[in-house]
Amino acid sequence: MRLCRFEYENSIQIGFYQDDTVVPLKSIDSTLTANDSVLPFLPHGEFGEQTQSAAEKMDAGTSVSVDDVKLLVPIPNPSKLMLLAGNYSKHIEEGGGKAEERAKTFPYVFMKPPLTTLTNPNDPIQIPAVSPNHVDWELELGIVIGRECKGVSEGEALNYVAGYTVINDISDRKFKPNPNRADREKDSFFDWLHGKWHDTFCPMGPCVTSANTITDPQGLKLDLRVNGETEQDANTSDMVFPVAAIVEFISSFVTLAPGDVISTGTPDGVGFPKGKFLKAGDTVEAEIAGIGILKNPVQGP
């Protein structure tokens, strides 16, 4: 079951996503009309079981072409938008680092401001005027938390997941505020962190696939294309810390709430090691098997 949030005929609706078409939930079950996010209709949500029943009657609904709707971020206001750095060994190595085995390290987690970074499918990624020349792509599997969890074990963790989505963790590799600054010990870390925070730097969508559809998130094909050329080609099986371990780690010290989103890190194939960066006029397609293609144009400053 894949659910999307979309605007159609001057209203925001939830529907079943089918790549080329959407089927509004209300066309199958008139009581399924809430429109704040897809969360209530996923496993653990108020209407989760009702929506699953509606999915079995999808042929009775009215399909609408995706060309006639505006796809929206499926979780528009997560209380936390958390992301991992360095969760694929080959990505660490392509950046010049040394990958450690899981037992000797821990997940690096950072956050993005959801209100200004989350970007709808098909909406533009904006190249920042303050630092326009080194903007990079990062295809990632996003976890959507379905119910509150704190201190859960790796073996229990997937029971708290509502679904999965596609995230593109856009990154400014060379952001350097105040070029005339005096160097400080932590400058390079904060340059890296601030380079994640520009407006529009977290496209998400086009849908959320329910956790009862993707029962094993560690076998999903990942592909990212820029202007039709494949740049990233990997699999979630390559993660250092799998989804369940990530949820265990974060929930050991942070309470995760329904609707929180965790992006699980990117594989190798980013632009920086190749000297390739996004520019105005480019089109980025981030695809995860079983979820869909998140497509965004790039707009200049």
mmCIF file of C-alpha atoms in Angstrom:
data_model
loop_
_atom_site.group_PDB
_atom_site.id
_atom_site.type_symbol
_atom_site.label_atom_id
_atom_site.label_comp_id
_atom_site.label_asym_id
_atom_site.label_seq_id
_atom_site.Cartn_x
_atom_site.Cartn_y
_atom_site.Cartn_z
ATOM 1 C CA MET A 1 0.000 0.000 0.000
ATOM 2 C CA ARG A 2 1.446 3.330 -1.123
ATOM 3 C CA LEU A 3 -0.183 6.541 0.076
ATOM 4 C CA CYS A 4 0.362 10.064 -1.180
ATOM 5 C CA ARG A 5 -0.822 13.515 -0.222
ATOM 6 C CA PHE A 6 -1.916 15.704 -3.117
ATOM 7 C CA GLU A 7 -3.820 18.826 -4.117
ATOM 8 C CA TYR A 8 -6.692 18.391 -6.546
ATOM 9 C CA GLU A 9 -9.707 20.578 -7.339
ATOM 10 C CA ASN A 10 -8.754 23.124 -4.676
ATOM 11 C CA SER A 11 -8.518 20.606 -1.840
ATOM 12 C CA ILE A 12 -5.756 18.577 -0.206
ATOM 13 C CA GLN A 13 -6.471 14.861 -0.267
ATOM 14 C CA ILE A 14 -4.922 11.484 0.529
ATOM 15 C CA GLY A 15 -4.813 8.781 -2.115
ATOM 16 C CA PHE A 16 -3.335 5.492 -3.176
ATOM 17 C CA TYR A 17 -0.259 6.174 -5.285
ATOM 18 C CA GLN A 18 0.147 4.130 -8.487
ATOM 19 C CA ASP A 19 3.064 5.871 -10.233
ATOM 20 C CA ASP A 20 1.013 7.316 -13.113
ATOM 21 C CA THR A 21 -2.284 7.752 -11.266
ATOM 22 C CA VAL A 22 -3.659 8.346 -7.790
ATOM 23 C CA VAL A 23 -6.902 6.963 -6.384
ATOM 24 C CA PRO A 24 -8.418 9.307 -3.775
ATOM 25 C CA LEU A 25 -9.299 7.430 -0.588
ATOM 26 C CA LYS A 26 -12.640 9.178 -0.366
ATOM 27 C CA SER A 27 -13.639 7.751 -3.774
ATOM 28 C CA ILE A 28 -13.565 4.296 -2.155
ATOM 29 C CA ASP A 29 -14.638 5.152 1.399
ATOM 30 C CA SER A 30 -16.333 8.521 1.907
ATOM 31 C CA THR A 31 -15.342 8.595 5.586
ATOM 32 C CA LEU A 32 -11.611 8.740 4.754
ATOM 33 C CA THR A 33 -11.350 12.485 4.237
ATOM 34 C CA ALA A 34 -8.755 13.836 6.721
ATOM 35 C CA ASN A 35 -5.954 15.590 4.871
ATOM 36 C CA ASP A 36 -3.224 16.721 7.267
ATOM 37 C CA SER A 37 -0.808 13.923 6.345
ATOM 38 C CA VAL A 38 -0.765 10.287 5.346
ATOM 39 C CA LEU A 39 0.079 9.250 8.921
ATOM 40 C CA PRO A 40 -3.470 8.510 10.183
ATOM 41 C CA PHE A 41 -3.978 6.093 7.267
ATOM 42 C CA LEU A 42 -0.793 4.059 7.773
ATOM 43 C CA PRO A 43 -0.226 1.168 10.200
ATOM 44 C CA HIS A 44 -0.669 2.385 13.818
ATOM 45 C CA GLY A 45 -2.792 5.306 12.565
ATOM 46 C CA GLU A 46 -6.405 5.965 13.535
ATOM 47 C CA PHE A 47 -7.649 4.853 10.111
ATOM 48 C CA GLY A 48 -4.921 2.323 9.344
ATOM 49 C CA GLU A 49 -7.067 -0.810 9.279
ATOM 50 C CA GLN A 50 -9.888 0.991 7.461
ATOM 51 C CA THR A 51 -7.441 2.218 4.826
ATOM 52 C CA GLN A 52 -6.006 -1.264 4.366
ATOM 53 C CA SER A 53 -9.535 -2.528 3.706
ATOM 54 C CA ALA A 54 -10.046 0.283 1.192
ATOM 55 C CA ALA A 55 -6.822 -0.722 -0.570
ATOM 56 C CA GLU A 56 -8.347 -4.102 -1.292
ATOM 57 C CA LYS A 57 -11.190 -2.322 -3.122
ATOM 58 C CA MET A 58 -8.957 0.077 -5.055
ATOM 59 C CA ASP A 59 -10.422 -0.922 -8.425
ATOM 60 C CA ALA A 60 -13.745 0.541 -7.281
ATOM 61 C CA GLY A 61 -12.190 3.993 -6.858
ATOM 62 C CA THR A 62 -11.792 6.805 -9.353
ATOM 63 C CA SER A 63 -8.225 7.199 -10.601
ATOM 64 C CA VAL A 64 -6.747 10.586 -11.472
ATOM 65 C CA SER A 65 -3.626 11.141 -13.566
ATOM 66 C CA VAL A 66 -0.637 12.386 -11.582
ATOM 67 C CA ASP A 67 -0.291 15.047 -14.277
ATOM 68 C CA ASP A 68 -3.585 16.526 -13.090
ATOM 69 C CA VAL A 69 -2.681 16.754 -9.392
ATOM 70 C CA LYS A 70 0.029 18.440 -7.359
ATOM 71 C CA LEU A 71 1.891 15.917 -5.265
ATOM 72 C CA LEU A 72 2.775 17.169 -1.779
ATOM 73 C CA VAL A 73 5.214 16.173 0.943
ATOM 74 C CA PRO A 74 3.469 13.198 2.590
ATOM 75 C CA ILE A 75 4.461 14.159 6.172
ATOM 76 C CA PRO A 76 4.341 17.969 6.080
ATOM 77 C CA ASN A 77 5.113 18.798 9.714
ATOM 78 C CA PRO A 78 7.175 16.130 11.487
ATOM 79 C CA SER A 79 8.164 17.112 15.004
ATOM 80 C CA LYS A 80 11.641 15.813 14.203
ATOM 81 C CA LEU A 81 13.458 15.465 10.877
ATOM 82 C CA MET A 82 16.594 13.472 11.647
ATOM 83 C CA LEU A 83 19.237 12.266 9.191
ATOM 84 C CA LEU A 84 22.279 10.008 9.281
ATOM 85 C CA ALA A 85 25.754 10.750 8.015
ATOM 86 C CA GLY A 86 28.179 8.031 6.982
ATOM 87 C CA ASN A 87 25.874 5.005 7.028
ATOM 88 C CA TYR A 88 27.276 3.370 3.866
ATOM 89 C CA SER A 89 30.930 2.281 3.876
ATOM 90 C CA LYS A 90 31.564 3.082 0.204
ATOM 91 C CA HIS A 91 30.209 6.609 0.668
ATOM 92 C CA ILE A 92 32.604 7.166 3.572
ATOM 93 C CA GLU A 93 35.478 5.879 1.469
ATOM 94 C CA GLU A 94 34.613 7.941 -1.628
ATOM 95 C CA GLY A 95 34.887 11.037 0.567
ATOM 96 C CA GLY A 96 38.353 10.045 1.716
ATOM 97 C CA GLY A 97 37.341 8.572 5.078
ATOM 98 C CA LYS A 98 37.876 5.161 6.604
ATOM 99 C CA ALA A 99 34.823 2.997 7.212
ATOM 100 C CA GLU A 100 34.704 1.225 10.551
ATOM 101 C CA GLU A 101 32.776 -1.939 11.302
ATOM 102 C CA ARG A 102 29.482 -1.451 13.087
ATOM 103 C CA ALA A 103 30.685 -2.837 16.440
ATOM 104 C CA LYS A 104 33.341 -0.116 16.680
ATOM 105 C CA THR A 105 31.224 2.931 15.876
ATOM 106 C CA PHE A 106 27.735 4.436 16.232
ATOM 107 C CA PRO A 107 25.321 6.312 13.940
ATOM 108 C CA TYR A 108 26.057 9.990 13.326
ATOM 109 C CA VAL A 109 22.703 11.794 13.519
ATOM 110 C CA PHE A 110 21.922 15.418 12.657
ATOM 111 C CA MET A 111 18.730 17.384 12.001
ATOM 112 C CA LYS A 112 17.256 19.662 9.348
ATOM 113 C CA PRO A 113 14.577 22.334 9.916
ATOM 114 C CA PRO A 114 11.478 20.670 8.417
ATOM 115 C CA LEU A 115 9.431 23.815 7.778
ATOM 116 C CA THR A 116 11.931 25.295 5.313
ATOM 117 C CA THR A 117 13.838 22.280 3.946
ATOM 118 C CA LEU A 118 11.018 19.841 3.129
ATOM 119 C CA THR A 119 10.167 20.180 -0.556
ATOM 120 C CA ASN A 120 7.278 18.708 -2.534
ATOM 121 C CA PRO A 121 7.835 16.277 -5.398
ATOM 122 C CA ASN A 122 8.281 18.209 -8.672
ATOM 123 C CA ASP A 123 8.979 21.477 -6.837
ATOM 124 C CA PRO A 124 12.415 23.034 -7.467
ATOM 125 C CA ILE A 125 15.548 22.574 -5.449
ATOM 126 C CA GLN A 126 16.787 26.140 -5.057
ATOM 127 C CA ILE A 127 20.520 26.773 -5.537
ATOM 128 C CA PRO A 128 21.444 29.201 -2.708
ATOM 129 C CA ALA A 129 22.817 32.551 -3.839
ATOM 130 C CA VAL A 130 25.079 32.655 -0.775
ATOM 131 C CA SER A 131 26.952 29.516 -1.922
ATOM 132 C CA PRO A 132 25.897 28.323 -5.375
ATOM 133 C CA ASN A 133 28.700 26.175 -6.771
ATOM 134 C CA HIS A 134 28.898 22.929 -4.787
ATOM 135 C CA VAL A 135 25.347 21.658 -4.304
ATOM 136 C CA ASP A 136 25.169 17.865 -4.221
ATOM 137 C CA TRP A 137 22.573 15.076 -4.161
ATOM 138 C CA GLU A 138 22.083 12.272 -1.611
ATOM 139 C CA LEU A 139 19.412 9.624 -2.178
ATOM 140 C CA GLU A 140 18.186 8.123 1.117
ATOM 141 C CA LEU A 141 15.524 5.811 2.511
ATOM 142 C CA GLY A 142 13.275 7.679 4.936
ATOM 143 C CA ILE A 143 11.657 6.007 7.967
ATOM 144 C CA VAL A 144 8.262 7.281 9.154
ATOM 145 C CA ILE A 145 7.619 6.514 12.824
ATOM 146 C CA GLY A 146 4.091 5.239 13.518
ATOM 147 C CA ARG A 147 3.842 5.190 17.305
ATOM 148 C CA GLU A 148 5.741 6.612 20.231
ATOM 149 C CA CYS A 149 8.852 4.677 21.123
ATOM 150 C CA LYS A 150 11.601 5.058 23.691
ATOM 151 C CA GLY A 151 14.238 2.528 24.534
ATOM 152 C CA VAL A 152 13.113 -0.118 22.046
ATOM 153 C CA SER A 153 15.363 -3.005 21.104
ATOM 154 C CA GLU A 154 16.569 -3.688 17.576
ATOM 155 C CA GLY A 155 14.369 -6.781 17.545
ATOM 156 C CA GLU A 156 11.278 -4.719 18.388
ATOM 157 C CA ALA A 157 12.083 -1.575 16.426
ATOM 158 C CA LEU A 158 10.301 -2.289 13.128
ATOM 159 C CA ASN A 159 7.027 -2.678 15.053
ATOM 160 C CA TYR A 160 7.119 1.104 15.601
ATOM 161 C CA VAL A 161 7.538 2.020 11.926
ATOM 162 C CA ALA A 162 4.513 3.178 9.894
ATOM 163 C CA GLY A 163 6.197 3.254 6.505
ATOM 164 C CA TYR A 164 9.027 4.344 4.248
ATOM 165 C CA THR A 165 9.580 7.194 1.807
ATOM 166 C CA VAL A 166 12.228 8.646 -0.510
ATOM 167 C CA ILE A 167 14.381 11.546 0.682
ATOM 168 C CA ASN A 168 17.009 13.557 -1.185
ATOM 169 C CA ASP A 169 19.366 15.041 1.405
ATOM 170 C CA ILE A 170 20.640 17.954 -0.684
ATOM 171 C CA SER A 171 24.001 19.182 0.601
ATOM 172 C CA ASP A 172 26.188 22.237 0.047
ATOM 173 C CA ARG A 173 29.697 20.773 0.133
ATOM 174 C CA LYS A 174 31.638 24.035 0.295
ATOM 175 C CA PHE A 175 29.558 26.420 2.385
ATOM 176 C CA LYS A 176 31.922 28.777 4.196
ATOM 177 C CA PRO A 177 30.230 31.676 6.007
ATOM 178 C CA ASN A 178 32.384 34.785 6.319
ATOM 179 C CA PRO A 179 35.408 33.992 4.118
ATOM 180 C CA ASN A 180 37.461 36.543 6.116
ATOM 181 C CA ARG A 181 36.837 34.788 9.434
ATOM 182 C CA ALA A 182 39.436 33.742 11.948
ATOM 183 C CA ASP A 183 39.740 29.956 11.934
ATOM 184 C CA ARG A 184 38.351 28.091 14.935
ATOM 185 C CA GLU A 185 38.648 24.424 15.823
ATOM 186 C CA LYS A 186 35.027 23.530 15.048
ATOM 187 C CA ASP A 187 34.580 25.623 11.874
ATOM 188 C CA SER A 188 34.732 22.705 9.445
ATOM 189 C CA PHE A 189 32.046 20.776 11.347
ATOM 190 C CA PHE A 190 29.658 23.726 11.399
ATOM 191 C CA ASP A 191 30.355 24.524 7.739
ATOM 192 C CA TRP A 192 29.273 20.936 6.970
ATOM 193 C CA LEU A 193 26.201 21.176 9.189
ATOM 194 C CA HIS A 194 25.064 24.587 7.924
ATOM 195 C CA GLY A 195 25.503 23.296 4.376
ATOM 196 C CA LYS A 196 22.615 20.916 5.042
ATOM 197 C CA TRP A 197 20.176 23.623 6.117
ATOM 198 C CA HIS A 198 19.506 25.757 3.030
ATOM 199 C CA ASP A 199 15.869 26.214 2.028
ATOM 200 C CA THR A 200 14.428 23.389 -0.176
ATOM 201 C CA PHE A 201 17.291 21.028 0.747
ATOM 202 C CA CYS A 202 15.104 18.051 1.707
ATOM 203 C CA PRO A 203 12.747 16.887 -1.059
ATOM 204 C CA MET A 204 10.520 14.030 0.160
ATOM 205 C CA GLY A 205 7.946 11.743 -1.499
ATOM 206 C CA PRO A 206 6.260 10.972 -3.805
ATOM 207 C CA CYS A 207 4.489 8.691 -1.317
ATOM 208 C CA VAL A 208 4.890 6.549 1.773
ATOM 209 C CA THR A 209 4.847 2.775 1.390
ATOM 210 C CA SER A 210 3.310 1.117 4.432
ATOM 211 C CA ALA A 211 5.477 -0.967 6.708
ATOM 212 C CA ASN A 212 3.226 -3.973 6.199
ATOM 213 C CA THR A 213 4.066 -3.779 2.472
ATOM 214 C CA ILE A 214 7.837 -3.392 2.949
ATOM 215 C CA THR A 215 8.429 -5.972 5.651
ATOM 216 C CA ASP A 216 12.209 -6.019 5.067
ATOM 217 C CA PRO A 217 13.665 -2.541 4.450
ATOM 218 C CA GLN A 218 17.167 -3.971 3.954
ATOM 219 C CA GLY A 219 16.714 -5.198 0.388
ATOM 220 C CA LEU A 220 15.590 -2.107 -1.535
ATOM 221 C CA LYS A 221 17.240 -0.990 -4.787
ATOM 222 C CA LEU A 222 18.427 2.637 -4.803
ATOM 223 C CA ASP A 223 18.952 4.685 -7.985
ATOM 224 C CA LEU A 224 19.578 8.392 -8.463
ATOM 225 C CA ARG A 225 19.741 10.036 -11.867
ATOM 226 C CA VAL A 226 20.695 13.576 -12.884
ATOM 227 C CA ASN A 227 19.404 14.535 -16.330
ATOM 228 C CA GLY A 228 18.812 10.846 -17.015
ATOM 229 C CA GLU A 229 22.364 9.753 -16.150
ATOM 230 C CA THR A 230 22.725 7.286 -13.273
ATOM 231 C CA GLU A 231 24.860 8.661 -10.447
ATOM 232 C CA GLN A 232 23.921 6.418 -7.500
ATOM 233 C CA ASP A 233 23.219 2.689 -7.850
ATOM 234 C CA ALA A 234 23.095 0.757 -4.587
ATOM 235 C CA ASN A 235 20.941 -1.237 -2.185
ATOM 236 C CA THR A 236 19.784 -0.650 1.378
ATOM 237 C CA SER A 237 21.429 -3.957 2.280
ATOM 238 C CA ASP A 238 24.709 -1.991 2.202
ATOM 239 C CA MET A 239 23.838 0.088 5.295
ATOM 240 C CA VAL A 240 26.278 -0.083 8.198
ATOM 241 C CA PHE A 241 23.379 0.388 10.637
ATOM 242 C CA PRO A 242 20.109 -1.110 9.343
ATOM 243 C CA VAL A 243 16.736 0.536 9.945
ATOM 244 C CA ALA A 244 16.011 -1.400 13.140
ATOM 245 C CA ALA A 245 19.404 -0.539 14.642
ATOM 246 C CA ILE A 246 18.903 3.143 13.827
ATOM 247 C CA VAL A 247 15.540 3.229 15.602
ATOM 248 C CA GLU A 248 17.048 1.399 18.583
ATOM 249 C CA PHE A 249 19.963 3.845 18.818
ATOM 250 C CA ILE A 250 17.968 7.068 18.538
ATOM 251 C CA SER A 251 15.161 5.866 20.811
ATOM 252 C CA SER A 252 17.719 4.972 23.489
ATOM 253 C CA PHE A 253 18.046 8.681 24.316
ATOM 254 C CA VAL A 254 15.288 10.472 22.334
ATOM 255 C CA THR A 255 11.557 9.769 22.457
ATOM 256 C CA LEU A 256 10.362 9.246 18.889
ATOM 257 C CA ALA A 257 6.849 10.485 18.196
ATOM 258 C CA PRO A 258 4.353 9.452 15.507
ATOM 259 C CA GLY A 259 5.224 11.242 12.294
ATOM 260 C CA ASP A 260 8.904 11.714 13.084
ATOM 261 C CA VAL A 261 11.070 11.102 10.018
ATOM 262 C CA ILE A 262 14.531 9.537 10.043
ATOM 263 C CA SER A 263 16.605 9.569 6.855
ATOM 264 C CA THR A 264 19.038 6.670 6.862
ATOM 265 C CA GLY A 265 22.096 8.011 5.020
ATOM 266 C CA THR A 266 23.242 7.893 1.412
ATOM 267 C CA PRO A 267 25.292 5.346 -0.541
ATOM 268 C CA ASP A 268 28.273 6.135 -2.746
ATOM 269 C CA GLY A 269 27.832 7.999 -6.004
ATOM 270 C CA VAL A 270 27.411 11.559 -4.768
ATOM 271 C CA GLY A 271 28.751 14.351 -6.944
ATOM 272 C CA PHE A 272 31.596 15.745 -4.850
ATOM 273 C CA PRO A 273 34.209 13.009 -5.495
ATOM 274 C CA LYS A 274 33.437 13.262 -9.217
ATOM 275 C CA GLY A 275 33.559 17.049 -9.317
ATOM 276 C CA LYS A 276 29.904 17.128 -10.423
ATOM 277 C CA PHE A 277 27.359 19.435 -8.822
ATOM 278 C CA LEU A 278 23.781 20.496 -9.388
ATOM 279 C CA LYS A 279 23.082 23.567 -11.491
ATOM 280 C CA ALA A 280 20.055 25.454 -12.734
ATOM 281 C CA GLY A 281 18.153 23.491 -15.354
ATOM 282 C CA ASP A 282 19.088 20.038 -14.017
ATOM 283 C CA THR A 283 16.487 17.417 -13.141
ATOM 284 C CA VAL A 284 17.075 14.954 -10.289
ATOM 285 C CA GLU A 285 15.233 11.634 -10.019
ATOM 286 C CA ALA A 286 15.689 9.740 -6.746
ATOM 287 C CA GLU A 287 14.182 6.260 -6.891
ATOM 288 C CA ILE A 288 13.698 3.478 -4.348
ATOM 289 C CA ALA A 289 12.152 0.196 -5.458
ATOM 290 C CA GLY A 290 8.787 -0.418 -3.858
ATOM 291 C CA ILE A 291 8.255 3.282 -3.133
ATOM 292 C CA GLY A 292 8.645 5.378 -6.277
ATOM 293 C CA ILE A 293 10.513 8.168 -8.030
ATOM 294 C CA LEU A 294 11.035 11.525 -6.329
ATOM 295 C CA LYS A 295 11.610 14.015 -9.135
ATOM 296 C CA ASN A 296 12.741 17.631 -8.694
ATOM 297 C CA PRO A 297 14.035 20.279 -11.089
ATOM 298 C CA VAL A 298 16.901 22.543 -10.023
ATOM 299 C CA GLN A 299 16.477 26.302 -10.033
ATOM 300 C CA GLY A 300 19.249 28.889 -10.024
ATOM 301 C CA PRO A 301 19.721 31.692 -7.527
#
